[in-house]
PDB file of C-alpha atoms in Angstrom:
ATOM      1  CA  LEU A   1     -33.080  23.928 -28.938  1.00  0.00           C
ATOM      2  CA  ALA A   2     -29.369  24.339 -29.679  1.00  0.00           C
ATOM      3  CA  LYS A   3     -28.451  27.896 -30.536  1.00  0.00           C
ATOM      4  CA  THR A   4     -25.535  28.992 -32.623  1.00  0.00           C
ATOM      5  CA  THR A   5     -22.784  31.594 -32.490  1.00  0.00           C
ATOM      6  CA  GLN A   6     -21.305  33.099 -35.628  1.00  0.00           C
ATOM      7  CA  PRO A   7     -19.417  36.306 -36.451  1.00  0.00           C
ATOM      8  CA  ILE A   8     -21.594  39.342 -36.973  1.00  0.00           C
ATOM      9  CA  SER A   9     -19.747  40.460 -40.086  1.00  0.00           C
ATOM     10  CA  MET A  10     -17.006  39.469 -42.536  1.00  0.00           C
ATOM     11  CA  ASP A  11     -15.383  41.180 -45.484  1.00  0.00           C
ATOM     12  CA  SER A  12     -13.810  39.631 -48.538  1.00  0.00           C
ATOM     13  CA  TYR A  13     -12.749  40.466 -52.065  1.00  0.00           C
ATOM     14  CA  GLU A  14     -13.979  39.026 -55.304  1.00  0.00           C
ATOM     15  CA  GLY A  15     -12.393  35.741 -56.242  1.00  0.00           C
ATOM     16  CA  GLN A  16     -11.388  34.798 -52.712  1.00  0.00           C
ATOM     17  CA  GLU A  17     -12.594  31.802 -50.719  1.00  0.00           C
ATOM     18  CA  VAL A  18     -14.689  32.697 -47.694  1.00  0.00           C
ATOM     19  CA  ASN A  19     -15.051  30.502 -44.632  1.00  0.00           C
ATOM     20  CA  ILE A  20     -17.725  31.309 -42.048  1.00  0.00           C
ATOM     21  CA  THR A  21     -17.488  29.349 -38.819  1.00  0.00           C
ATOM     22  CA  CYS A  22     -20.433  28.599 -36.577  1.00  0.00           C
ATOM     23  CA  SER A  23     -20.353  27.256 -33.008  1.00  0.00           C
ATOM     24  CA  HIS A  24     -23.101  24.975 -31.708  1.00  0.00           C
ATOM     25  CA  ASN A  25     -21.806  23.457 -28.505  1.00  0.00           C
ATOM     26  CA  ASN A  26     -25.161  22.014 -27.398  1.00  0.00           C
ATOM     27  CA  ILE A  27     -25.970  20.188 -30.618  1.00  0.00           C
ATOM     28  CA  ALA A  28     -28.052  17.050 -30.106  1.00  0.00           C
ATOM     29  CA  THR A  29     -27.724  13.662 -31.735  1.00  0.00           C
ATOM     30  CA  ASN A  30     -30.599  14.161 -34.198  1.00  0.00           C
ATOM     31  CA  ASP A  31     -29.682  17.746 -35.092  1.00  0.00           C
ATOM     32  CA  TYR A  32     -28.549  18.733 -38.563  1.00  0.00           C
ATOM     33  CA  ILE A  33     -26.549  21.870 -39.399  1.00  0.00           C
ATOM     34  CA  THR A  34     -28.225  24.042 -41.990  1.00  0.00           C
ATOM     35  CA  TRP A  35     -27.188  27.286 -43.656  1.00  0.00           C
ATOM     36  CA  TYR A  36     -29.451  29.882 -45.254  1.00  0.00           C
ATOM     37  CA  GLN A  37     -28.602  32.984 -47.284  1.00  0.00           C
ATOM     38  CA  GLN A  38     -30.621  36.204 -47.234  1.00  0.00           C
ATOM     39  CA  PHE A  39     -30.369  39.186 -49.561  1.00  0.00           C
ATOM     40  CA  PRO A  40     -31.817  42.551 -48.478  1.00  0.00           C
ATOM     41  CA  SER A  41     -35.628  42.689 -48.565  1.00  0.00           C
ATOM     42  CA  GLN A  42     -35.901  39.029 -49.582  1.00  0.00           C
ATOM     43  CA  GLY A  43     -36.702  35.830 -47.771  1.00  0.00           C
ATOM     44  CA  PRO A  44     -33.856  33.497 -46.724  1.00  0.00           C
ATOM     45  CA  ARG A  45     -32.808  30.784 -49.144  1.00  0.00           C
ATOM     46  CA  PHE A  46     -31.531  27.328 -48.199  1.00  0.00           C
ATOM     47  CA  ILE A  47     -27.874  26.797 -49.134  1.00  0.00           C
ATOM     48  CA  ILE A  48     -26.673  23.538 -47.637  1.00  0.00           C
ATOM     49  CA  GLN A  49     -27.284  21.034 -44.880  1.00  0.00           C
ATOM     50  CA  GLY A  50     -25.085  18.386 -43.293  1.00  0.00           C
ATOM     51  CA  TYR A  51     -24.769  16.001 -40.371  1.00  0.00           C
ATOM     52  CA  LYS A  52     -21.076  15.167 -40.232  1.00  0.00           C
ATOM     53  CA  THR A  53     -17.815  15.330 -42.209  1.00  0.00           C
ATOM     54  CA  LYS A  54     -18.184  17.186 -45.492  1.00  0.00           C
ATOM     55  CA  VAL A  55     -21.044  18.079 -47.779  1.00  0.00           C
ATOM     56  CA  THR A  56     -20.620  19.860 -51.105  1.00  0.00           C
ATOM     57  CA  ASN A  57     -23.094  21.207 -53.625  1.00  0.00           C
ATOM     58  CA  GLU A  58     -22.915  23.606 -56.541  1.00  0.00           C
ATOM     59  CA  VAL A  59     -22.980  26.628 -54.235  1.00  0.00           C
ATOM     60  CA  ALA A  60     -20.909  25.804 -51.145  1.00  0.00           C
ATOM     61  CA  SER A  61     -19.191  23.241 -48.981  1.00  0.00           C
ATOM     62  CA  LEU A  62     -19.946  22.472 -45.362  1.00  0.00           C
ATOM     63  CA  PHE A  63     -17.279  21.056 -43.065  1.00  0.00           C
ATOM     64  CA  ILE A  64     -18.291  19.437 -39.785  1.00  0.00           C
ATOM     65  CA  PRO A  65     -15.675  17.995 -37.408  1.00  0.00           C
ATOM     66  CA  ALA A  66     -16.181  14.734 -35.557  1.00  0.00           C
ATOM     67  CA  ASP A  67     -17.439  16.361 -32.339  1.00  0.00           C
ATOM     68  CA  ARG A  68     -19.998  18.408 -34.360  1.00  0.00           C
ATOM     69  CA  LYS A  69     -19.680  21.365 -31.973  1.00  0.00           C
ATOM     70  CA  SER A  70     -18.835  23.684 -34.826  1.00  0.00           C
ATOM     71  CA  SER A  71     -19.166  23.857 -38.584  1.00  0.00           C
ATOM     72  CA  THR A  72     -17.672  25.902 -41.402  1.00  0.00           C
ATOM     73  CA  LEU A  73     -19.458  27.143 -44.488  1.00  0.00           C
ATOM     74  CA  SER A  74     -17.035  27.574 -47.359  1.00  0.00           C
ATOM     75  CA  LEU A  75     -17.876  29.747 -50.368  1.00  0.00           C
ATOM     76  CA  PRO A  76     -15.352  29.296 -53.180  1.00  0.00           C
ATOM     77  CA  ARG A  77     -14.337  32.301 -55.290  1.00  0.00           C
ATOM     78  CA  VAL A  78     -16.963  34.752 -54.056  1.00  0.00           C
ATOM     79  CA  SER A  79     -18.407  37.464 -56.263  1.00  0.00           C
ATOM     80  CA  LEU A  80     -20.185  40.733 -55.490  1.00  0.00           C
ATOM     81  CA  SER A  81     -23.510  38.909 -55.705  1.00  0.00           C
ATOM     82  CA  ASP A  82     -22.562  36.778 -52.696  1.00  0.00           C
ATOM     83  CA  THR A  83     -22.929  39.847 -50.463  1.00  0.00           C
ATOM     84  CA  ALA A  84     -25.677  38.751 -48.089  1.00  0.00           C
ATOM     85  CA  VAL A  85     -26.470  37.620 -44.562  1.00  0.00           C
ATOM     86  CA  TYR A  86     -25.662  33.970 -43.856  1.00  0.00           C
ATOM     87  CA  TYR A  87     -27.498  32.126 -41.099  1.00  0.00           C
ATOM     88  CA  CYS A  88     -26.288  28.983 -39.384  1.00  0.00           C
ATOM     89  CA  LEU A  89     -29.071  26.890 -37.874  1.00  0.00           C
ATOM     90  CA  VAL A  90     -29.216  23.680 -35.913  1.00  0.00           C
ATOM     91  CA  VAL A  91     -32.290  21.790 -37.005  1.00  0.00           C
ATOM     92  CA  PRO A  92     -33.753  18.738 -35.278  1.00  0.00           C
ATOM     93  CA  ARG A  93     -34.747  16.244 -37.946  1.00  0.00           C
ATOM     94  CA  GLY A  94     -37.608  13.823 -37.656  1.00  0.00           C
ATOM     95  CA  GLY A  95     -38.493  14.904 -34.172  1.00  0.00           C
ATOM     96  CA  GLY A  96     -41.702  16.171 -32.713  1.00  0.00           C
ATOM     97  CA  GLY A  97     -43.163  17.944 -29.732  1.00  0.00           C
ATOM     98  CA  SER A  98     -41.999  21.390 -28.785  1.00  0.00           C
ATOM     99  CA  THR A  99     -39.218  21.531 -31.363  1.00  0.00           C
ATOM    100  CA  LEU A 100     -41.626  21.495 -34.292  1.00  0.00           C
ATOM    101  CA  GLY A 101     -41.295  24.653 -36.310  1.00  0.00           C
ATOM    102  CA  ARG A 102     -38.631  26.011 -33.993  1.00  0.00           C
ATOM    103  CA  LEU A 103     -35.950  27.180 -36.360  1.00  0.00           C
ATOM    104  CA  TYR A 104     -33.769  29.745 -34.619  1.00  0.00           C
ATOM    105  CA  PHE A 105     -32.488  32.408 -36.977  1.00  0.00           C
ATOM    106  CA  GLY A 106     -29.980  34.490 -35.033  1.00  0.00           C
ATOM    107  CA  ARG A 107     -28.533  37.710 -36.430  1.00  0.00           C
ATOM    108  CA  GLY A 108     -26.426  35.781 -38.920  1.00  0.00           C
ATOM    109  CA  THR A 109     -23.166  36.882 -40.526  1.00  0.00           C
ATOM    110  CA  GLN A 110     -23.206  39.859 -42.884  1.00  0.00           C
ATOM    111  CA  LEU A 111     -20.748  38.997 -45.641  1.00  0.00           C
ATOM    112  CA  THR A 112     -19.638  41.940 -47.760  1.00  0.00           C
ATOM    113  CA  VAL A 113     -17.683  41.228 -50.922  1.00  0.00           C
ATOM    114  CA  TRP A 114     -15.644  44.093 -52.336  1.00  0.00           C
ATOM    115  CA  PRO A 115     -14.441  44.510 -55.925  1.00  0.00           C
TER     116      PRO A 115
ATOM    117  CA  ASP B   1     -44.123  27.380 -61.686  1.00  0.00           C
ATOM    118  CA  GLY B   2     -44.088  26.238 -58.063  1.00  0.00           C
ATOM    119  CA  GLY B   3     -43.405  28.597 -55.219  1.00  0.00           C
ATOM    120  CA  ILE B   4     -44.640  30.661 -52.328  1.00  0.00           C
ATOM    121  CA  THR B   5     -46.112  34.110 -52.806  1.00  0.00           C
ATOM    122  CA  GLN B   6     -46.906  36.933 -50.430  1.00  0.00           C
ATOM    123  CA  SER B   7     -48.989  40.015 -50.948  1.00  0.00           C
ATOM    124  CA  PRO B   8     -48.891  42.893 -50.803  1.00  0.00           C
ATOM    125  CA  LYS B   9     -45.219  43.784 -51.021  1.00  0.00           C
ATOM    126  CA  TYR B  10     -45.811  46.915 -48.934  1.00  0.00           C
ATOM    127  CA  LEU B  11     -48.676  47.540 -46.523  1.00  0.00           C
ATOM    128  CA  PHE B  12     -49.573  50.607 -44.525  1.00  0.00           C
ATOM    129  CA  ARG B  13     -51.573  50.413 -41.344  1.00  0.00           C
ATOM    130  CA  LYS B  14     -53.342  53.158 -39.493  1.00  0.00           C
ATOM    131  CA  GLU B  15     -53.509  53.206 -35.715  1.00  0.00           C
ATOM    132  CA  GLY B  16     -56.165  50.824 -34.382  1.00  0.00           C
ATOM    133  CA  GLN B  17     -56.583  49.033 -37.675  1.00  0.00           C
ATOM    134  CA  ASN B  18     -56.354  45.309 -38.339  1.00  0.00           C
ATOM    135  CA  VAL B  19     -54.540  44.275 -41.506  1.00  0.00           C
ATOM    136  CA  THR B  20     -54.163  40.886 -43.161  1.00  0.00           C
ATOM    137  CA  LEU B  21     -51.083  39.633 -44.969  1.00  0.00           C
ATOM    138  CA  SER B  22     -51.557  36.978 -47.599  1.00  0.00           C
ATOM    139  CA  CYS B  23     -49.403  33.871 -48.055  1.00  0.00           C
ATOM    140  CA  GLU B  24     -50.057  31.225 -50.721  1.00  0.00           C
ATOM    141  CA  GLN B  25     -48.022  28.183 -51.728  1.00  0.00           C
ATOM    142  CA  ASN B  26     -48.465  25.658 -54.544  1.00  0.00           C
ATOM    143  CA  LEU B  27     -45.711  23.316 -53.371  1.00  0.00           C
ATOM    144  CA  ASN B  28     -48.170  20.915 -51.729  1.00  0.00           C
ATOM    145  CA  HIS B  29     -46.409  21.467 -48.407  1.00  0.00           C
ATOM    146  CA  ASP B  30     -48.141  20.526 -45.171  1.00  0.00           C
ATOM    147  CA  ALA B  31     -46.342  22.998 -42.913  1.00  0.00           C
ATOM    148  CA  MET B  32     -46.415  26.785 -43.108  1.00  0.00           C
ATOM    149  CA  TYR B  33     -44.821  29.471 -40.965  1.00  0.00           C
ATOM    150  CA  TRP B  34     -44.883  33.211 -40.282  1.00  0.00           C
ATOM    151  CA  TYR B  35     -41.790  35.101 -39.175  1.00  0.00           C
ATOM    152  CA  ARG B  36     -41.132  38.685 -38.254  1.00  0.00           C
ATOM    153  CA  GLN B  37     -37.817  40.393 -38.999  1.00  0.00           C
ATOM    154  CA  ASP B  38     -36.776  43.748 -37.554  1.00  0.00           C
ATOM    155  CA  PRO B  39     -33.885  45.764 -39.024  1.00  0.00           C
ATOM    156  CA  GLY B  40     -30.516  44.142 -38.402  1.00  0.00           C
ATOM    157  CA  GLN B  41     -32.107  41.259 -36.564  1.00  0.00           C
ATOM    158  CA  GLY B  42     -32.777  37.624 -37.224  1.00  0.00           C
ATOM    159  CA  LEU B  43     -36.178  36.066 -37.841  1.00  0.00           C
ATOM    160  CA  ARG B  44     -38.621  35.440 -35.004  1.00  0.00           C
ATOM    161  CA  LEU B  45     -41.373  32.859 -35.281  1.00  0.00           C
ATOM    162  CA  ILE B  46     -44.931  34.197 -34.926  1.00  0.00           C
ATOM    163  CA  TYR B  47     -47.134  31.199 -35.772  1.00  0.00           C
ATOM    164  CA  TYR B  48     -46.789  27.919 -37.568  1.00  0.00           C
ATOM    165  CA  SER B  49     -49.154  25.306 -38.913  1.00  0.00           C
ATOM    166  CA  GLN B  50     -48.392  21.616 -39.352  1.00  0.00           C
ATOM    167  CA  ILE B  51     -51.577  20.773 -41.207  1.00  0.00           C
ATOM    168  CA  VAL B  52     -54.886  22.241 -42.334  1.00  0.00           C
ATOM    169  CA  ASN B  53     -57.108  23.516 -39.520  1.00  0.00           C
ATOM    170  CA  ASP B  54     -54.255  23.400 -37.040  1.00  0.00           C
ATOM    171  CA  PHE B  55     -51.795  26.067 -35.946  1.00  0.00           C
ATOM    172  CA  GLN B  56     -49.504  26.762 -33.004  1.00  0.00           C
ATOM    173  CA  LYS B  57     -48.139  29.911 -31.408  1.00  0.00           C
ATOM    174  CA  GLY B  58     -44.507  30.717 -31.939  1.00  0.00           C
ATOM    175  CA  ASP B  59     -42.321  32.936 -29.814  1.00  0.00           C
ATOM    176  CA  ILE B  60     -44.063  36.270 -30.458  1.00  0.00           C
ATOM    177  CA  ALA B  61     -47.721  35.460 -31.173  1.00  0.00           C
ATOM    178  CA  GLU B  62     -49.274  38.262 -29.111  1.00  0.00           C
ATOM    179  CA  GLY B  63     -51.137  40.748 -31.287  1.00  0.00           C
ATOM    180  CA  TYR B  64     -51.305  38.371 -34.259  1.00  0.00           C
ATOM    181  CA  SER B  65     -53.804  35.803 -35.475  1.00  0.00           C
ATOM    182  CA  VAL B  66     -53.795  33.200 -38.258  1.00  0.00           C
ATOM    183  CA  SER B  67     -56.058  30.715 -39.965  1.00  0.00           C
ATOM    184  CA  ARG B  68     -55.367  27.603 -42.030  1.00  0.00           C
ATOM    185  CA  GLU B  69     -58.586  26.708 -43.812  1.00  0.00           C
ATOM    186  CA  LYS B  70     -56.822  25.519 -46.965  1.00  0.00           C
ATOM    187  CA  LYS B  71     -53.531  23.721 -47.430  1.00  0.00           C
ATOM    188  CA  GLU B  72     -52.328  26.384 -49.844  1.00  0.00           C
ATOM    189  CA  SER B  73     -53.111  29.445 -47.724  1.00  0.00           C
ATOM    190  CA  PHE B  74     -51.938  30.751 -44.354  1.00  0.00           C
ATOM    191  CA  PRO B  75     -52.991  34.405 -43.880  1.00  0.00           C
ATOM    192  CA  LEU B  76     -51.663  36.470 -40.980  1.00  0.00           C
ATOM    193  CA  THR B  77     -53.706  39.219 -39.355  1.00  0.00           C
ATOM    194  CA  VAL B  78     -51.874  41.937 -37.490  1.00  0.00           C
ATOM    195  CA  THR B  79     -54.372  43.210 -34.958  1.00  0.00           C
ATOM    196  CA  SER B  80     -54.598  46.569 -33.233  1.00  0.00           C
ATOM    197  CA  ALA B  81     -53.255  44.817 -30.118  1.00  0.00           C
ATOM    198  CA  GLN B  82     -49.819  44.600 -31.768  1.00  0.00           C
ATOM    199  CA  LYS B  83     -48.339  47.889 -30.612  1.00  0.00           C
ATOM    200  CA  ASN B  84     -45.186  47.806 -32.698  1.00  0.00           C
ATOM    201  CA  PRO B  85     -46.123  46.162 -36.001  1.00  0.00           C
ATOM    202  CA  THR B  86     -43.596  47.880 -38.247  1.00  0.00           C
ATOM    203  CA  ALA B  87     -41.406  45.061 -39.570  1.00  0.00           C
ATOM    204  CA  PHE B  88     -40.651  42.774 -42.490  1.00  0.00           C
ATOM    205  CA  TYR B  89     -42.957  39.732 -42.454  1.00  0.00           C
ATOM    206  CA  LEU B  90     -41.880  36.465 -44.035  1.00  0.00           C
ATOM    207  CA  CYS B  91     -43.966  33.425 -44.785  1.00  0.00           C
ATOM    208  CA  ALA B  92     -42.394  30.018 -45.318  1.00  0.00           C
ATOM    209  CA  SER B  93     -43.452  26.461 -46.003  1.00  0.00           C
ATOM    210  CA  SER B  94     -41.917  23.006 -45.717  1.00  0.00           C
ATOM    211  CA  ILE B  95     -42.979  19.497 -46.669  1.00  0.00           C
ATOM    212  CA  ARG B  96     -43.532  18.670 -43.005  1.00  0.00           C
ATOM    213  CA  ALA B  97     -42.792  20.417 -39.730  1.00  0.00           C
ATOM    214  CA  THR B  98     -39.989  18.040 -38.788  1.00  0.00           C
ATOM    215  CA  GLY B  99     -36.924  20.005 -39.757  1.00  0.00           C
ATOM    216  CA  GLU B 100     -37.141  19.880 -43.525  1.00  0.00           C
ATOM    217  CA  THR B 101     -35.952  22.799 -45.622  1.00  0.00           C
ATOM    218  CA  GLN B 102     -38.145  25.861 -45.371  1.00  0.00           C
ATOM    219  CA  TYR B 103     -38.955  27.792 -48.528  1.00  0.00           C
ATOM    220  CA  PHE B 104     -39.585  31.483 -48.038  1.00  0.00           C
ATOM    221  CA  GLY B 105     -41.782  33.977 -49.814  1.00  0.00           C
ATOM    222  CA  PRO B 106     -40.571  37.435 -50.897  1.00  0.00           C
ATOM    223  CA  GLY B 107     -41.916  39.126 -47.757  1.00  0.00           C
ATOM    224  CA  THR B 108     -44.303  41.947 -46.893  1.00  0.00           C
ATOM    225  CA  ARG B 109     -43.058  45.164 -45.369  1.00  0.00           C
ATOM    226  CA  LEU B 110     -45.612  46.633 -42.958  1.00  0.00           C
ATOM    227  CA  LEU B 111     -45.442  50.280 -42.022  1.00  0.00           C
ATOM    228  CA  VAL B 112     -47.560  52.167 -39.523  1.00  0.00           C
ATOM    229  CA  LEU B 113     -48.900  55.575 -40.524  1.00  0.00           C
TER     230      LEU B 113
END
């Protein structure tokens, strides 16, 4: 199961764009890149998922280069309420066997947004 | 209003006592999961279930037990064999156990007296 590497913490100010980069050098062909957000004392919440190039939704954008060994979560114009831990996961889709249920949530990136 | 619920929000356990954490979902999901989170750490998988009457051990199953008698319910029992149970416990569900998005409950914080 491909693991990921991301910065432990980042700081930003309100209104700025934040980019969090994640490395996943051992990503497999059927793996998708998925990001979750977690506020203190709450369960994680799905933000965005992608396979290649660029994916955008109402919350964030996800950029994935051609080699797929890294990805970047982009949060436009952050606010104080975006202060949270962000997890980058590599998720095998449609597979079976020992990878079932095996989502690896590392320590994530603690994003702190300042006024 | 569809979702996944956990109860209680806080739970206190005495030494040598078994306690059960509740997890219910009305999303009609086949797969359910239990995770443990320690302060400043990521989530670690305890058990997961792909379908009713079936469940598999995760990475840290020792000292825990589960059942899946109904599709909607996946209770977790923390037994006296779990020597360090103090943690934040999260239940999640997904349509299937093949990489789909997992939806998490609000969590139960377990403290040992």
